[in-house]
PDB file of C-alpha atoms and ligand atoms in Angstrom:
ATOM      1  CA  MET W  25       0.173   0.153   0.205  1.00  0.00           C
ATOM      2  CA  ASP W  26       1.608   3.544  -1.096  1.00  0.00           C
ATOM      3  CA  ILE W  27       1.241   6.584   0.781  1.00  0.00           C
ATOM      4  CA  LYS W  28      -1.616   7.865  -1.060  1.00  0.00           C
ATOM      5  CA  GLU W  29      -3.712   4.495  -0.605  1.00  0.00           C
ATOM      6  CA  GLN W  30      -2.852   4.944   3.097  1.00  0.00           C
ATOM      7  CA  ILE W  31      -4.588   8.480   3.659  1.00  0.00           C
ATOM      8  CA  ASN W  32      -7.366   7.396   1.672  1.00  0.00           C
ATOM      9  CA  LYS W  33      -7.848   5.037   3.850  1.00  0.00           C
ATOM     10  CA  ILE W  34      -7.830   6.767   7.070  1.00  0.00           C
ATOM     11  CA  VAL W  35     -10.132   9.840   5.520  1.00  0.00           C
ATOM     12  CA  PHE W  36     -12.805   7.575   3.680  1.00  0.00           C
ATOM     13  CA  PRO W  37     -13.786   4.933   5.959  1.00  0.00           C
ATOM     14  CA  ARG W  38     -14.878   2.421   2.779  1.00  0.00           C
ATOM     15  CA  ASP W  39     -13.870  -0.655   5.039  1.00  0.00           C
ATOM     16  CA  LYS W  40     -16.442  -0.465   7.171  1.00  0.00           C
ATOM     17  CA  LYS W  41     -19.706   0.762   5.496  1.00  0.00           C
ATOM     18  CA  CYS W  42     -21.642   0.219   2.238  1.00  0.00           C
ATOM     19  CA  MET W  43     -21.379   3.663   0.505  1.00  0.00           C
ATOM     20  CA  LEU W  44     -24.897   3.340  -0.528  1.00  0.00           C
ATOM     21  CA  CYS W  45     -27.078   2.302   2.506  1.00  0.00           C
ATOM     22  CA  GLU W  46     -24.397   2.971   5.103  1.00  0.00           C
ATOM     23  CA  ARG W  47     -24.898  -0.517   7.112  1.00  0.00           C
ATOM     24  CA  GLU W  48     -21.934  -2.594   8.245  1.00  0.00           C
ATOM     25  CA  ALA W  49     -21.262  -5.156   5.419  1.00  0.00           C
ATOM     26  CA  ILE W  50     -18.585  -7.051   3.573  1.00  0.00           C
ATOM     27  CA  ILE W  51     -17.969  -4.789   0.425  1.00  0.00           C
ATOM     28  CA  ASN W  52     -17.411  -5.401  -2.998  1.00  0.00           C
ATOM     29  CA  GLU W  53     -15.047  -3.225  -5.657  1.00  0.00           C
ATOM     30  CA  HIS W  54     -17.768  -0.638  -5.841  1.00  0.00           C
ATOM     31  CA  PHE W  55     -17.821   0.107  -2.275  1.00  0.00           C
ATOM     32  CA  ILE W  56     -21.198  -1.536  -1.404  1.00  0.00           C
ATOM     33  CA  CYS W  57     -22.803  -4.291  -0.176  1.00  0.00           C
ATOM     34  CA  SER W  58     -24.670  -7.249  -1.767  1.00  0.00           C
ATOM     35  CA  ASP W  59     -28.038  -6.025  -1.181  1.00  0.00           C
ATOM     36  CA  CYS W  60     -26.943  -2.725  -2.607  1.00  0.00           C
ATOM     37  CA  ALA W  61     -25.331  -4.466  -5.758  1.00  0.00           C
ATOM     38  CA  ASP W  62     -28.708  -6.693  -6.635  1.00  0.00           C
ATOM     39  CA  LYS W  63     -30.916  -3.171  -6.439  1.00  0.00           C
ATOM     40  CA  ILE W  64     -28.629  -0.911  -8.267  1.00  0.00           C
ATOM     41  CA  ILE W  65     -29.510  -0.265 -11.925  1.00  0.00           C
ATOM     42  CA  ARG W  66     -26.468   0.588 -14.347  1.00  0.00           C
ATOM     43  CA  VAL W  67     -27.729   2.820 -17.417  1.00  0.00           C
ATOM     44  CA  TYR W  68     -24.507   3.599 -19.606  1.00  0.00           C
ATOM     45  CA  ASP W  69     -26.340   5.443 -22.673  1.00  0.00           C
ATOM     46  CA  THR W  70     -29.136   7.677 -21.932  1.00  0.00           C
ATOM     47  CA  GLN W  71     -30.888  10.686 -23.229  1.00  0.00           C
ATOM     48  CA  ARG W  72     -29.362  13.430 -25.762  1.00  0.00           C
ATOM     49  CA  ILE W  73     -28.689  16.280 -24.892  1.00  0.00           C
ATOM     50  CA  LEU W  74     -28.357  19.689 -27.390  1.00  0.00           C
ATOM     51  CA  GLY W  75     -25.037  20.204 -28.324  1.00  0.00           C
ATOM     52  CA  ILE W  76     -22.940  17.198 -26.185  1.00  0.00           C
ATOM     53  CA  SER W  77     -21.706  14.874 -28.421  1.00  0.00           C
ATOM     54  CA  LYS W  78     -21.824  11.882 -26.057  1.00  0.00           C
ATOM     55  CA  LEU W  79     -23.786  11.929 -22.563  1.00  0.00           C
ATOM     56  CA  ARG W  80     -23.138   8.538 -20.174  1.00  0.00           C
ATOM     57  CA  CYS W  81     -24.210   7.973 -16.902  1.00  0.00           C
ATOM     58  CA  GLY W  82     -23.510   5.366 -13.950  1.00  0.00           C
ATOM     59  CA  LEU W  83     -26.403   4.636 -12.310  1.00  0.00           C
ATOM     60  CA  LEU W  84     -30.255   5.087 -12.447  1.00  0.00           C
ATOM     61  CA  TYR W  85     -31.145   7.863  -9.769  1.00  0.00           C
ATOM     62  CA  ASP W  86     -33.119   5.505  -7.580  1.00  0.00           C
ATOM     63  CA  GLU W  87     -34.877   5.596  -3.852  1.00  0.00           C
ATOM     64  CA  ASN W  88     -31.316   4.118  -2.577  1.00  0.00           C
ATOM     65  CA  VAL W  89     -29.178   5.780  -4.760  1.00  0.00           C
ATOM     66  CA  LYS W  90     -30.816   9.080  -3.740  1.00  0.00           C
ATOM     67  CA  LYS W  91     -30.362   8.617  -0.508  1.00  0.00           C
ATOM     68  CA  ALA W  92     -26.276   8.154  -1.056  1.00  0.00           C
ATOM     69  CA  VAL W  93     -26.356  11.462  -3.136  1.00  0.00           C
ATOM     70  CA  TRP W  94     -28.074  13.569  -0.778  1.00  0.00           C
ATOM     71  CA  ARG W  95     -25.514  12.212   2.071  1.00  0.00           C
ATOM     72  CA  PHE W  96     -22.840  12.943  -0.467  1.00  0.00           C
ATOM     73  CA  LYS W  97     -24.231  16.329  -1.449  1.00  0.00           C
ATOM     74  CA  TYR W  98     -25.283  18.006   1.674  1.00  0.00           C
ATOM     75  CA  GLU W  99     -23.494  15.968   4.735  1.00  0.00           C
ATOM     76  CA  GLY W 100     -20.386  16.457   3.811  1.00  0.00           C
ATOM     77  CA  LYS W 101     -19.861  12.428   2.773  1.00  0.00           C
ATOM     78  CA  ALA W 102     -17.279  13.161  -0.130  1.00  0.00           C
ATOM     79  CA  TYR W 103     -16.071   9.512   0.024  1.00  0.00           C
ATOM     80  CA  ILE W 104     -19.080   8.515  -1.914  1.00  0.00           C
ATOM     81  CA  ALA W 105     -17.206  10.158  -4.811  1.00  0.00           C
ATOM     82  CA  TYR W 106     -15.524   6.761  -4.781  1.00  0.00           C
ATOM     83  CA  CYS W 107     -18.219   4.428  -5.049  1.00  0.00           C
ATOM     84  CA  LEU W 108     -20.245   6.594  -7.707  1.00  0.00           C
ATOM     85  CA  ALA W 109     -16.745   7.002  -9.947  1.00  0.00           C
ATOM     86  CA  THR W 110     -16.632   3.223  -9.998  1.00  0.00           C
ATOM     87  CA  PHE W 111     -19.622   3.197 -11.743  1.00  0.00           C
ATOM     88  CA  MET W 112     -19.000   5.630 -14.167  1.00  0.00           C
ATOM     89  CA  THR W 113     -16.887   5.248 -17.810  1.00  0.00           C
ATOM     90  CA  ILE W 114     -16.077   7.210 -20.408  1.00  0.00           C
ATOM     91  CA  GLY W 115     -16.446   5.797 -24.031  1.00  0.00           C
ATOM     92  CA  ASP W 116     -13.220   4.329 -25.928  1.00  0.00           C
ATOM     93  CA  ASP W 117     -13.891   6.594 -28.942  1.00  0.00           C
ATOM     94  CA  TRP W 118     -14.039   9.717 -26.827  1.00  0.00           C
ATOM     95  CA  GLN W 119     -11.142  12.228 -27.383  1.00  0.00           C
ATOM     96  CA  ILE W 120     -10.615  14.439 -23.734  1.00  0.00           C
ATOM     97  CA  ASP W 121      -8.108  17.164 -23.430  1.00  0.00           C
ATOM     98  CA  CYS W 122      -9.215  18.559 -20.099  1.00  0.00           C
ATOM     99  CA  VAL W 123     -11.946  17.387 -17.627  1.00  0.00           C
ATOM    100  CA  VAL W 124     -14.344  19.836 -16.345  1.00  0.00           C
ATOM    101  CA  PRO W 125     -16.935  19.380 -13.047  1.00  0.00           C
ATOM    102  CA  VAL W 126     -20.092  21.181 -13.439  1.00  0.00           C
ATOM    103  CA  PRO W 127     -19.435  24.180 -10.909  1.00  0.00           C
ATOM    104  CA  LEU W 128     -21.761  25.455  -8.326  1.00  0.00           C
ATOM    105  CA  HIS W 129     -22.243  29.113  -7.703  1.00  0.00           C
ATOM    106  CA  LYS W 130     -19.522  30.492  -5.475  1.00  0.00           C
ATOM    107  CA  LYS W 131     -21.605  31.560  -2.949  1.00  0.00           C
ATOM    108  CA  ARG W 132     -23.379  27.984  -2.475  1.00  0.00           C
ATOM    109  CA  GLU W 133     -20.194  26.315  -2.536  1.00  0.00           C
ATOM    110  CA  LYS W 134     -19.001  28.444   0.288  1.00  0.00           C
ATOM    111  CA  LYS W 135     -21.762  27.589   2.255  1.00  0.00           C
ATOM    112  CA  ARG W 136     -21.634  23.932   1.132  1.00  0.00           C
ATOM    113  CA  GLY W 137     -17.773  23.649   1.717  1.00  0.00           C
ATOM    114  CA  TYR W 138     -17.128  21.886  -1.341  1.00  0.00           C
ATOM    115  CA  ASN W 139     -18.596  21.019  -4.948  1.00  0.00           C
ATOM    116  CA  GLN W 140     -19.396  17.801  -5.130  1.00  0.00           C
ATOM    117  CA  SER W 141     -19.387  17.043  -8.670  1.00  0.00           C
ATOM    118  CA  MET W 142     -15.537  18.133  -8.236  1.00  0.00           C
ATOM    119  CA  TYR W 143     -14.588  15.241  -5.977  1.00  0.00           C
ATOM    120  CA  LEU W 144     -16.302  12.897  -9.236  1.00  0.00           C
ATOM    121  CA  ALA W 145     -14.222  14.666 -11.442  1.00  0.00           C
ATOM    122  CA  GLU W 146     -10.761  14.118  -9.535  1.00  0.00           C
ATOM    123  CA  ARG W 147     -12.029  10.385  -9.623  1.00  0.00           C
ATOM    124  CA  ILE W 148     -12.537  10.114 -13.129  1.00  0.00           C
ATOM    125  CA  CYS W 149      -9.035  11.827 -13.702  1.00  0.00           C
ATOM    126  CA  GLU W 150      -7.462   9.344 -11.640  1.00  0.00           C
ATOM    127  CA  LYS W 151      -9.051   6.302 -13.017  1.00  0.00           C
ATOM    128  CA  TYR W 152      -8.090   7.529 -17.241  1.00  0.00           C
ATOM    129  CA  GLU W 153      -5.353   9.634 -16.270  1.00  0.00           C
ATOM    130  CA  LEU W 154      -6.896  12.818 -17.434  1.00  0.00           C
ATOM    131  CA  PRO W 155      -6.093  16.270 -16.715  1.00  0.00           C
ATOM    132  CA  LEU W 156      -8.652  18.377 -14.445  1.00  0.00           C
ATOM    133  CA  ASN W 157      -9.648  21.934 -14.997  1.00  0.00           C
ATOM    134  CA  THR W 158     -11.631  24.080 -12.643  1.00  0.00           C
ATOM    135  CA  ASN W 159     -10.962  27.143 -13.659  1.00  0.00           C
ATOM    136  CA  LEU W 160     -12.443  27.006 -17.392  1.00  0.00           C
ATOM    137  CA  LEU W 161     -16.635  27.340 -16.622  1.00  0.00           C
ATOM    138  CA  THR W 162     -17.707  29.548 -13.336  1.00  0.00           C
ATOM    139  CA  ARG W 163     -21.463  30.010 -12.335  1.00  0.00           C
ATOM    140  CA  VAL W 164     -22.027  33.703 -12.593  1.00  0.00           C
ATOM    141  CA  LYS W 165     -25.623  33.042 -11.385  1.00  0.00           C
ATOM    142  CA  ASP W 166     -26.960  31.434  -8.354  1.00  0.00           C
ATOM    143  CA  THR W 167     -29.812  29.882  -9.586  1.00  0.00           C
ATOM    144  CA  THR W 168     -32.232  28.567  -7.548  1.00  0.00           C
ATOM    145  CA  THR W 169     -33.063  24.765  -6.835  1.00  0.00           C
ATOM    146  CA  GLN W 170     -34.610  23.328  -9.742  1.00  0.00           C
ATOM    147  CA  THR W 171     -36.153  20.219  -8.566  1.00  0.00           C
ATOM    148  CA  ASP W 172     -39.756  20.843  -8.930  1.00  0.00           C
ATOM    149  CA  MET W 173     -39.490  23.000 -12.429  1.00  0.00           C
ATOM    150  CA  THR W 174     -40.565  21.804 -15.575  1.00  0.00           C
ATOM    151  CA  ARG W 175     -37.507  21.558 -18.478  1.00  0.00           C
ATOM    152  CA  GLU W 176     -39.321  24.920 -19.799  1.00  0.00           C
ATOM    153  CA  GLU W 177     -38.691  26.590 -16.635  1.00  0.00           C
ATOM    154  CA  ARG W 178     -35.436  24.961 -15.649  1.00  0.00           C
ATOM    155  CA  LEU W 179     -34.066  26.246 -18.767  1.00  0.00           C
ATOM    156  CA  ALA W 180     -35.035  29.641 -18.245  1.00  0.00           C
ATOM    157  CA  ASN W 181     -33.638  29.535 -14.881  1.00  0.00           C
ATOM    158  CA  ILE W 182     -30.225  28.359 -15.520  1.00  0.00           C
ATOM    159  CA  LYS W 183     -29.848  30.798 -18.674  1.00  0.00           C
ATOM    160  CA  ASP W 184     -26.860  32.270 -18.776  1.00  0.00           C
ATOM    161  CA  ALA W 185     -25.587  30.973 -15.456  1.00  0.00           C
ATOM    162  CA  PHE W 186     -22.073  29.918 -16.422  1.00  0.00           C
ATOM    163  CA  ARG W 187     -19.196  31.626 -18.227  1.00  0.00           C
ATOM    164  CA  THR W 188     -15.917  30.231 -19.542  1.00  0.00           C
ATOM    165  CA  THR W 189     -12.890  31.847 -17.726  1.00  0.00           C
ATOM    166  CA  ALA W 190     -10.281  30.265 -19.700  1.00  0.00           C
ATOM    167  CA  ASN W 191      -9.421  29.544 -23.379  1.00  0.00           C
ATOM    168  CA  VAL W 192     -11.632  26.717 -24.758  1.00  0.00           C
ATOM    169  CA  LYS W 193     -11.036  27.220 -28.314  1.00  0.00           C
ATOM    170  CA  GLY W 194     -10.691  23.837 -30.071  1.00  0.00           C
ATOM    171  CA  ALA W 195     -10.649  21.808 -26.800  1.00  0.00           C
ATOM    172  CA  ASN W 196     -12.329  18.727 -26.457  1.00  0.00           C
ATOM    173  CA  ILE W 197     -14.062  18.787 -22.750  1.00  0.00           C
ATOM    174  CA  LEU W 198     -15.565  16.086 -20.289  1.00  0.00           C
ATOM    175  CA  LEU W 199     -18.277  17.775 -17.828  1.00  0.00           C
ATOM    176  CA  ILE W 200     -18.881  15.801 -15.245  1.00  0.00           C
ATOM    177  CA  ASP W 201     -21.955  16.145 -12.690  1.00  0.00           C
ATOM    178  CA  ASP W 202     -23.634  14.047  -9.867  1.00  0.00           C
ATOM    179  CA  VAL W 203     -27.483  13.585 -11.621  1.00  0.00           C
ATOM    180  CA  VAL W 204     -28.600  14.672 -14.669  1.00  0.00           C
ATOM    181  CA  THR W 205     -32.239  15.134 -14.560  1.00  0.00           C
ATOM    182  CA  THR W 206     -33.966  17.178 -17.686  1.00  0.00           C
ATOM    183  CA  GLY W 207     -30.127  17.974 -18.921  1.00  0.00           C
ATOM    184  CA  SER W 208     -30.823  21.596 -18.720  1.00  0.00           C
ATOM    185  CA  THR W 209     -27.702  22.333 -16.815  1.00  0.00           C
ATOM    186  CA  LEU W 210     -25.564  20.238 -18.840  1.00  0.00           C
ATOM    187  CA  GLU W 211     -27.029  21.890 -22.318  1.00  0.00           C
ATOM    188  CA  GLU W 212     -26.544  25.293 -20.897  1.00  0.00           C
ATOM    189  CA  CYS W 213     -22.965  24.350 -20.091  1.00  0.00           C
ATOM    190  CA  VAL W 214     -22.184  23.211 -23.373  1.00  0.00           C
ATOM    191  CA  LYS W 215     -23.759  26.425 -24.882  1.00  0.00           C
ATOM    192  CA  THR W 216     -21.247  28.582 -23.113  1.00  0.00           C
ATOM    193  CA  LEU W 217     -18.408  26.525 -24.169  1.00  0.00           C
ATOM    194  CA  LYS W 218     -19.488  25.769 -27.943  1.00  0.00           C
ATOM    195  CA  ARG W 219     -20.171  29.978 -28.166  1.00  0.00           C
ATOM    196  CA  ALA W 220     -16.533  30.190 -26.676  1.00  0.00           C
ATOM    197  CA  GLY W 221     -15.092  27.907 -29.546  1.00  0.00           C
ATOM    198  CA  ALA W 222     -15.045  24.430 -27.711  1.00  0.00           C
ATOM    199  CA  ASN W 223     -14.926  21.386 -30.402  1.00  0.00           C
ATOM    200  CA  GLU W 224     -16.088  18.371 -28.957  1.00  0.00           C
ATOM    201  CA  VAL W 225     -18.114  18.537 -25.473  1.00  0.00           C
ATOM    202  CA  TYR W 226     -19.244  15.162 -23.481  1.00  0.00           C
ATOM    203  CA  ALA W 227     -20.545  14.332 -20.330  1.00  0.00           C
ATOM    204  CA  LEU W 228     -20.328  11.869 -17.840  1.00  0.00           C
ATOM    205  CA  THR W 229     -22.632  12.158 -14.747  1.00  0.00           C
ATOM    206  CA  ALA W 230     -23.081   9.707 -11.297  1.00  0.00           C
ATOM    207  CA  CYS W 231     -26.883   9.300 -11.932  1.00  0.00           C
ATOM    208  CA  THR W 232     -29.753   9.849 -13.864  1.00  0.00           C
ATOM    209  CA  ARG W 233     -33.662  10.085 -13.705  1.00  0.00           C
ATOM    210  CA  ALA W 234     -33.857   8.708 -17.290  1.00  0.00           C
ATOM    211  CA  THR W 235     -34.391   4.740 -17.962  1.00  0.00           C
ATOM    212  CA  GLN W 236     -32.022   3.432 -20.458  1.00  0.00           C
ATOM    213  CA  ARG W 237     -33.098   3.827 -24.475  1.00  0.00           C
TER     214      ARG W 237
HETATM  215 ZN1   ZN T  18     -25.744  -1.338   0.800  1.00  0.00          ZN
END
C-alpha cells in the first residue's frame, strides 16, 4: 500500500460500511454491499442533450441511490465519490483534453464547503489519467433549486448561468456532474463552452433519472 492509499484509507472509511446504504457489511469493488449490488441499475448511455457529443451515466437515480447522493451532497460525505465514480465510464472513442466539473456558484460552494462534482471529476481524472480543469467554467448566476420545475422553467432559470474563464478554443471537454434530470444544466454548460469555441463536449454523470433508451 503506498502513502496515497494509506491516507485514503484514513480519510475515507470505506472498509467499514456500504457507501450506498451505510450498513456495516462486506463490500465489493464498488464499495457497496451485496444487497445494494442487487438493487442498483446501471444505465450507461441515456438521453440525448442538445450540443453534447456523448452523454454517459452511471446509475439509475432510484430511492437507494438518491439517499446516498443526498449524503454525498449535503452531509459532507465526500468519500461517496469513490463509490459513484466506479460506475462512471467514458467511451473508448472519446478524445478528451480536460475534465471540467459542473461548477456551483461560489456562494453555494462556500455554504456547502465543496462542490460534489469536483470530487467525482477528481476520481475520473485519476482513473483515466486525464487533466482536471476547475478554472475553465464558472457559475455566475446563483440559480434557485430546480427540483420542482418543468424542463422549460429549468432552461429559463439556468440561462446565462455559466461563463468561460479560460481559452477553450478547439478543446475537447468532458463535463462531470452528479445527477442529470432534464439535462438543462448540462445543456447550458455546453452552450457556453461551444460559444467560446470548444470543439467536442462530452458529459459523464454519476446518476440519471432517465431509464436507458
Ligand atoms: Zn448497501
